[in-house]
PDB file of C-alpha atoms in Angstrom:
ATOM      1  CA  MET A  26      42.835   7.800 -29.365  1.00 56.00           C
ATOM      2  CA  LEU A  27      40.928   4.487 -29.549  1.00 59.00           C
ATOM      3  CA  ASP A  28      41.980   3.631 -25.720  1.00 81.00           C
ATOM      4  CA  ARG A  29      40.884   7.006 -24.669  1.00 79.00           C
ATOM      5  CA  ARG A  30      37.463   6.497 -26.027  1.00 81.00           C
ATOM      6  CA  ARG A  31      37.196   2.780 -24.454  1.00 82.00           C
ATOM      7  CA  LYS A  32      38.381   4.419 -21.129  1.00 80.00           C
ATOM      8  CA  ILE A  33      35.420   7.133 -21.320  1.00 82.00           C
ATOM      9  CA  THR A  34      32.901   4.721 -22.418  1.00 83.00           C
ATOM     10  CA  LEU A  35      33.779   2.447 -19.685  1.00 81.00           C
ATOM     11  CA  GLY A  36      33.613   5.148 -17.042  1.00 83.00           C
ATOM     12  CA  ILE A  37      30.410   6.044 -18.265  1.00 86.00           C
ATOM     13  CA  ALA A  38      29.188   2.644 -18.256  1.00 84.00           C
ATOM     14  CA  VAL A  39      30.616   2.176 -14.795  1.00 84.00           C
ATOM     15  CA  GLY A  40      29.061   5.375 -13.485  1.00 83.00           C
ATOM     16  CA  VAL A  41      25.715   4.499 -14.746  1.00 83.00           C
ATOM     17  CA  ALA A  42      25.796   1.046 -13.226  1.00 81.00           C
ATOM     18  CA  VAL A  43      26.678   2.353  -9.822  1.00 80.00           C
ATOM     19  CA  LEU A  44      23.965   5.255  -9.808  1.00 78.00           C
ATOM     20  CA  GLY A  45      21.655   2.511 -11.085  1.00 75.00           C
ATOM     21  CA  THR A  46      22.584   0.456  -8.002  1.00 76.00           C
ATOM     22  CA  ILE A  47      22.425   3.296  -5.531  1.00 72.00           C
ATOM     23  CA  ALA A  48      18.916   4.018  -7.050  1.00 68.00           C
ATOM     24  CA  LEU A  49      17.560   0.561  -6.544  1.00 71.00           C
ATOM     25  CA  VAL A  50      18.842   0.451  -3.253  1.00 75.00           C
ATOM     26  CA  VAL A  51      17.802   3.679  -1.927  1.00 81.00           C
ATOM     27  CA  LEU A  52      14.408   4.038  -3.862  1.00 84.00           C
ATOM     28  CA  PRO A  53      12.519   1.571  -1.642  1.00 88.00           C
ATOM     29  CA  GLU A  54      13.655   3.379   1.586  1.00 89.00           C
ATOM     30  CA  VAL A  55      12.442   6.704  -0.078  1.00 89.00           C
ATOM     31  CA  VAL A  56       9.206   5.078  -1.214  1.00 90.00           C
ATOM     32  CA  ARG A  57       8.761   3.827   2.457  1.00 93.00           C
ATOM     33  CA  ARG A  58       9.231   6.947   4.024  1.00 94.00           C
ATOM     34  CA  VAL A  59       7.246   9.081   1.584  1.00 94.00           C
ATOM     35  CA  ALA A  60       4.242   6.786   2.174  1.00 94.00           C
ATOM     36  CA  GLU A  61       4.406   6.881   5.952  1.00 96.00           C
ATOM     37  CA  ASP A  62       4.433  10.676   5.788  1.00 96.00           C
ATOM     38  CA  ARG A  63       1.561  10.929   3.148  1.00 95.00           C
ATOM     39  CA  LEU A  64      -0.644   8.498   4.752  1.00 95.00           C
ATOM     40  CA  ALA A  65       0.003   9.943   8.213  1.00 94.00           C
ATOM     41  CA  GLU A  66      -0.755  13.449   6.871  1.00 93.00           C
ATOM     42  CA  LEU A  67      -3.951  12.061   5.023  1.00 92.00           C
ATOM     43  CA  THR A  68      -5.332  10.114   8.137  1.00 92.00           C
ATOM     44  CA  GLY A  69      -3.898  12.476  10.867  1.00 92.00           C
ATOM     45  CA  ARG A  70      -2.831   8.914  12.485  1.00 94.00           C
ATOM     46  CA  ALA A  71       0.501   7.364  13.182  1.00 94.00           C
ATOM     47  CA  VAL A  72       1.517   4.926  10.317  1.00 95.00           C
ATOM     48  CA  SER A  73       4.501   2.741  10.359  1.00 96.00           C
ATOM     49  CA  ILE A  74       6.008   0.378   7.475  1.00 97.00           C
ATOM     50  CA  GLN A  75       8.832  -1.947   8.371  1.00 97.00           C
ATOM     51  CA  ASP A  76      10.027  -2.387   4.886  1.00 95.00           C
ATOM     52  CA  VAL A  77       9.285  -1.823   0.991  1.00 94.00           C
ATOM     53  CA  ASP A  78      10.406  -3.990  -1.559  1.00 92.00           C
ATOM     54  CA  LEU A  79      10.604  -2.459  -5.268  1.00 88.00           C
ATOM     55  CA  ASN A  80      11.270  -4.137  -8.314  1.00 86.00           C
ATOM     56  CA  ILE A  81      10.563  -1.440 -11.025  1.00 82.00           C
ATOM     57  CA  PHE A  82      11.693  -3.848 -13.860  1.00 81.00           C
ATOM     58  CA  ALA A  83       9.083  -6.681 -12.933  1.00 87.00           C
ATOM     59  CA  GLY A  84       6.239  -4.223 -11.774  1.00 90.00           C
ATOM     60  CA  HIS A  85       6.337  -5.600  -8.151  1.00 93.00           C
ATOM     61  CA  VAL A  86       6.061  -3.661  -4.982  1.00 94.00           C
ATOM     62  CA  ALA A  87       5.828  -5.372  -1.556  1.00 96.00           C
ATOM     63  CA  VAL A  88       4.697  -3.624   1.658  1.00 96.00           C
ATOM     64  CA  LYS A  89       5.862  -5.480   4.802  1.00 97.00           C
ATOM     65  CA  ARG A  90       4.382  -5.023   8.453  1.00 97.00           C
ATOM     66  CA  PHE A  91       2.016  -1.899   7.682  1.00 97.00           C
ATOM     67  CA  ARG A  92       0.479  -0.350  10.829  1.00 97.00           C
ATOM     68  CA  LEU A  93      -2.108   2.455  11.204  1.00 96.00           C
ATOM     69  CA  ALA A  94      -2.926   3.559  14.661  1.00 95.00           C
ATOM     70  CA  GLN A  95      -5.958   4.123  16.304  1.00 92.00           C
ATOM     71  CA  ALA A  96      -6.788   7.917  17.187  1.00 88.00           C
ATOM     72  CA  ASP A  97      -5.457   7.207  20.847  1.00 86.00           C
ATOM     73  CA  GLY A  98      -2.468   5.531  19.235  1.00 79.00           C
ATOM     74  CA  LYS A  99      -2.522   2.645  21.648  1.00 84.00           C
ATOM     75  CA  GLU A 100      -3.705  -0.133  19.186  1.00 91.00           C
ATOM     76  CA  ALA A 101      -3.744  -0.427  15.302  1.00 93.00           C
ATOM     77  CA  ALA A 102      -6.740   0.457  13.376  1.00 94.00           C
ATOM     78  CA  VAL A 103      -5.622  -1.565  10.481  1.00 96.00           C
ATOM     79  CA  GLU A 104      -2.462  -3.438  10.289  1.00 97.00           C
ATOM     80  CA  PHE A 105      -1.091  -6.316   7.817  1.00 97.00           C
ATOM     81  CA  GLU A 106       1.952  -8.695   7.602  1.00 98.00           C
ATOM     82  CA  ARG A 107       2.418  -8.232   3.832  1.00 98.00           C
ATOM     83  CA  LEU A 108       0.915  -6.648   0.696  1.00 98.00           C
ATOM     84  CA  ASP A 109       2.260  -7.692  -2.634  1.00 97.00           C
ATOM     85  CA  VAL A 110       1.187  -5.779  -5.806  1.00 97.00           C
ATOM     86  CA  HIS A 111       2.090  -7.007  -9.249  1.00 96.00           C
ATOM     87  CA  VAL A 112       1.303  -4.428 -12.181  1.00 94.00           C
ATOM     88  CA  GLY A 113       1.777  -4.752 -15.996  1.00 91.00           C
ATOM     89  CA  LEU A 114       4.264  -2.146 -16.603  1.00 87.00           C
ATOM     90  CA  ILE A 115       3.281  -1.390 -20.184  1.00 89.00           C
ATOM     91  CA  SER A 116      -0.266  -0.731 -19.120  1.00 89.00           C
ATOM     92  CA  LEU A 117       0.799   2.111 -17.040  1.00 87.00           C
ATOM     93  CA  LEU A 118       1.347   4.023 -20.137  1.00 86.00           C
ATOM     94  CA  THR A 119      -2.240   3.457 -21.395  1.00 90.00           C
ATOM     95  CA  SER A 120      -5.628   4.277 -20.163  1.00 89.00           C
ATOM     96  CA  HIS A 121      -6.218   0.608 -19.244  1.00 91.00           C
ATOM     97  CA  ILE A 122      -4.126  -0.282 -16.261  1.00 92.00           C
ATOM     98  CA  ARG A 123      -3.663  -3.845 -15.558  1.00 95.00           C
ATOM     99  CA  VAL A 124      -3.017  -4.994 -11.896  1.00 94.00           C
ATOM    100  CA  ARG A 125      -1.718  -8.760 -12.406  1.00 96.00           C
ATOM    101  CA  GLU A 126      -2.123  -9.708  -8.720  1.00 97.00           C
ATOM    102  CA  ILE A 127      -2.766  -8.107  -5.123  1.00 97.00           C
ATOM    103  CA  VAL A 128      -2.228 -10.422  -2.361  1.00 97.00           C
ATOM    104  CA  LEU A 129      -2.891  -9.201   1.130  1.00 97.00           C
ATOM    105  CA  ALA A 130      -1.594 -11.476   3.948  1.00 97.00           C
ATOM    106  CA  GLN A 131      -2.811 -11.329   7.592  1.00 97.00           C
ATOM    107  CA  PRO A 132      -4.736  -8.085   7.804  1.00 98.00           C
ATOM    108  CA  THR A 133      -6.553  -6.933  10.868  1.00 97.00           C
ATOM    109  CA  ILE A 134      -8.977  -4.406  11.235  1.00 96.00           C
ATOM    110  CA  ARG A 135     -10.300  -2.831  14.445  1.00 96.00           C
ATOM    111  CA  LEU A 136     -13.213  -0.712  14.439  1.00 94.00           C
ATOM    112  CA  ALA A 137     -15.793   0.503  16.705  1.00 93.00           C
ATOM    113  CA  ARG A 138     -19.157   2.329  16.825  1.00 92.00           C
ATOM    114  CA  THR A 139     -18.726   5.132  19.083  1.00 90.00           C
ATOM    115  CA  GLY A 140     -22.243   6.723  18.941  1.00 90.00           C
ATOM    116  CA  PRO A 141     -25.544   6.268  16.987  1.00 90.00           C
ATOM    117  CA  ASP A 142     -23.819   7.751  13.848  1.00 91.00           C
ATOM    118  CA  THR A 143     -20.188   8.006  14.737  1.00 91.00           C
ATOM    119  CA  PHE A 144     -17.208   5.598  14.517  1.00 92.00           C
ATOM    120  CA  ASP A 145     -13.831   5.372  15.656  1.00 90.00           C
ATOM    121  CA  PHE A 146     -12.693   6.332  12.032  1.00 91.00           C
ATOM    122  CA  SER A 147     -15.030   9.200  11.754  1.00 91.00           C
ATOM    123  CA  ASP A 148     -12.171  11.615  11.954  1.00 90.00           C
ATOM    124  CA  ILE A 149     -10.332  10.159   9.026  1.00 90.00           C
ATOM    125  CA  LEU A 150     -13.473  10.336   6.986  1.00 89.00           C
ATOM    126  CA  ALA A 151     -13.739  14.022   7.824  1.00 89.00           C
ATOM    127  CA  ARG A 152     -10.241  14.635   6.519  1.00 88.00           C
ATOM    128  CA  LEU A 153     -10.779  13.237   3.236  1.00 84.00           C
ATOM    129  CA  PRO A 154     -11.756  15.756   0.414  1.00 84.00           C
ATOM    130  CA  ALA A 155     -15.168  15.649  -0.993  1.00 84.00           C
ATOM    131  CA  PRO A 156     -15.289  13.926  -4.501  1.00 84.00           C
ATOM    132  CA  ASP A 157     -15.790  16.397  -7.596  1.00 85.00           C
ATOM    133  CA  PRO A 158     -19.014  15.447  -8.822  1.00 85.00           C
ATOM    134  CA  ASN A 159     -18.003  16.698 -12.318  1.00 86.00           C
ATOM    135  CA  ALA A 160     -14.791  14.783 -12.534  1.00 84.00           C
ATOM    136  CA  LYS A 161     -14.529  12.086 -15.198  1.00 83.00           C
ATOM    137  CA  SER A 162     -11.904   9.378 -15.401  1.00 81.00           C
ATOM    138  CA  THR A 163     -10.845   8.051 -18.652  1.00 83.00           C
ATOM    139  CA  ARG A 164      -8.690   5.201 -16.921  1.00 87.00           C
ATOM    140  CA  VAL A 165      -9.745   1.863 -16.434  1.00 91.00           C
ATOM    141  CA  VAL A 166      -8.203  -0.677 -13.981  1.00 93.00           C
ATOM    142  CA  SER A 167      -8.523  -4.255 -14.067  1.00 94.00           C
ATOM    143  CA  ILE A 168      -7.481  -6.630 -11.337  1.00 95.00           C
ATOM    144  CA  GLU A 169      -6.736  -9.960 -12.572  1.00 96.00           C
ATOM    145  CA  ARG A 170      -6.410 -11.564  -9.092  1.00 97.00           C
ATOM    146  CA  LEU A 171      -6.963 -10.314  -5.536  1.00 97.00           C
ATOM    147  CA  ALA A 172      -6.403 -12.290  -2.445  1.00 97.00           C
ATOM    148  CA  VAL A 173      -6.864 -11.973   1.090  1.00 97.00           C
ATOM    149  CA  THR A 174      -5.401 -14.511   3.427  1.00 97.00           C
ATOM    150  CA  GLN A 175      -5.735 -14.961   7.244  1.00 97.00           C
ATOM    151  CA  GLY A 176      -7.660 -11.817   7.832  1.00 97.00           C
ATOM    152  CA  THR A 177      -9.043 -10.759  11.075  1.00 97.00           C
ATOM    153  CA  VAL A 178     -12.001  -8.318  11.778  1.00 96.00           C
ATOM    154  CA  LEU A 179     -12.584  -6.825  15.265  1.00 96.00           C
ATOM    155  CA  ALA A 180     -15.794  -4.855  15.870  1.00 95.00           C
ATOM    156  CA  ARG A 181     -17.071  -3.274  19.015  1.00 94.00           C
ATOM    157  CA  ASP A 182     -20.561  -1.477  19.544  1.00 94.00           C
ATOM    158  CA  GLU A 183     -19.946   1.070  22.209  1.00 92.00           C
ATOM    159  CA  ALA A 184     -23.359   2.712  21.565  1.00 90.00           C
ATOM    160  CA  VAL A 185     -25.367  -0.083  22.972  1.00 91.00           C
ATOM    161  CA  THR A 186     -25.534  -1.091  26.630  1.00 90.00           C
ATOM    162  CA  PRO A 187     -23.644  -3.439  27.541  1.00 94.00           C
ATOM    163  CA  ALA A 188     -21.209  -2.909  24.570  1.00 90.00           C
ATOM    164  CA  ALA A 189     -21.133  -5.631  22.027  1.00 93.00           C
ATOM    165  CA  THR A 190     -17.915  -7.360  20.457  1.00 94.00           C
ATOM    166  CA  TRP A 191     -17.665  -9.353  17.279  1.00 95.00           C
ATOM    167  CA  ARG A 192     -14.669 -11.204  15.831  1.00 96.00           C
ATOM    168  CA  VAL A 193     -14.056 -12.773  12.351  1.00 95.00           C
ATOM    169  CA  ALA A 194     -10.982 -14.661  12.353  1.00 94.00           C
ATOM    170  CA  ASP A 195      -9.167 -16.533   9.394  1.00 94.00           C
ATOM    171  CA  LEU A 196     -10.935 -14.627   6.823  1.00 93.00           C
ATOM    172  CA  GLY A 197     -10.026 -15.479   3.262  1.00 95.00           C
ATOM    173  CA  VAL A 198     -11.216 -13.997  -0.204  1.00 94.00           C
ATOM    174  CA  GLU A 199     -10.129 -14.536  -3.578  1.00 95.00           C
ATOM    175  CA  VAL A 200     -11.500 -12.529  -6.598  1.00 94.00           C
ATOM    176  CA  ALA A 201     -10.602 -12.683 -10.098  1.00 94.00           C
ATOM    177  CA  ASN A 202     -10.962 -10.434 -13.103  1.00 91.00           C
ATOM    178  CA  VAL A 203     -12.445  -7.309 -11.695  1.00 90.00           C
ATOM    179  CA  THR A 204     -12.630  -4.181 -13.823  1.00 84.00           C
TER     180      THR A 204
END
């Protein structure tokens, strides 16, 4: 009788370990695909993410090689090499969410003014739902560290003649304790 119980217990433990391993291997790919689909639906633009690393036990997610295309799809409107986010897991159960760290590496933003009051991202803004003025949030989000490294901003003003272009390169920002 005891051997049978041990075998059943061992079988259940092995089954849970196998399912847990499969979930940890498959979950990042599921998160990547869902993120691509939802962002493409929200923006009406092509979105690609090369890889997502997810460690649910440590509260860490990393997004690698993100790209949001321009409306014509030729160039990226927003892209970055890597985004790392570390969250205090226990805080997700409370009304005060603590983000330990956000690090955005090598972001590039391309934007253009296409008319007196239009921009090449105006189509995205038009897709966003209007905020509910009566909505109240009871959640507080604190970010202990936010860093942007090696950023680039490329801006064009096509509403003037001749068109003007600006470039800001090697942009770095670090902010601490923002609520």
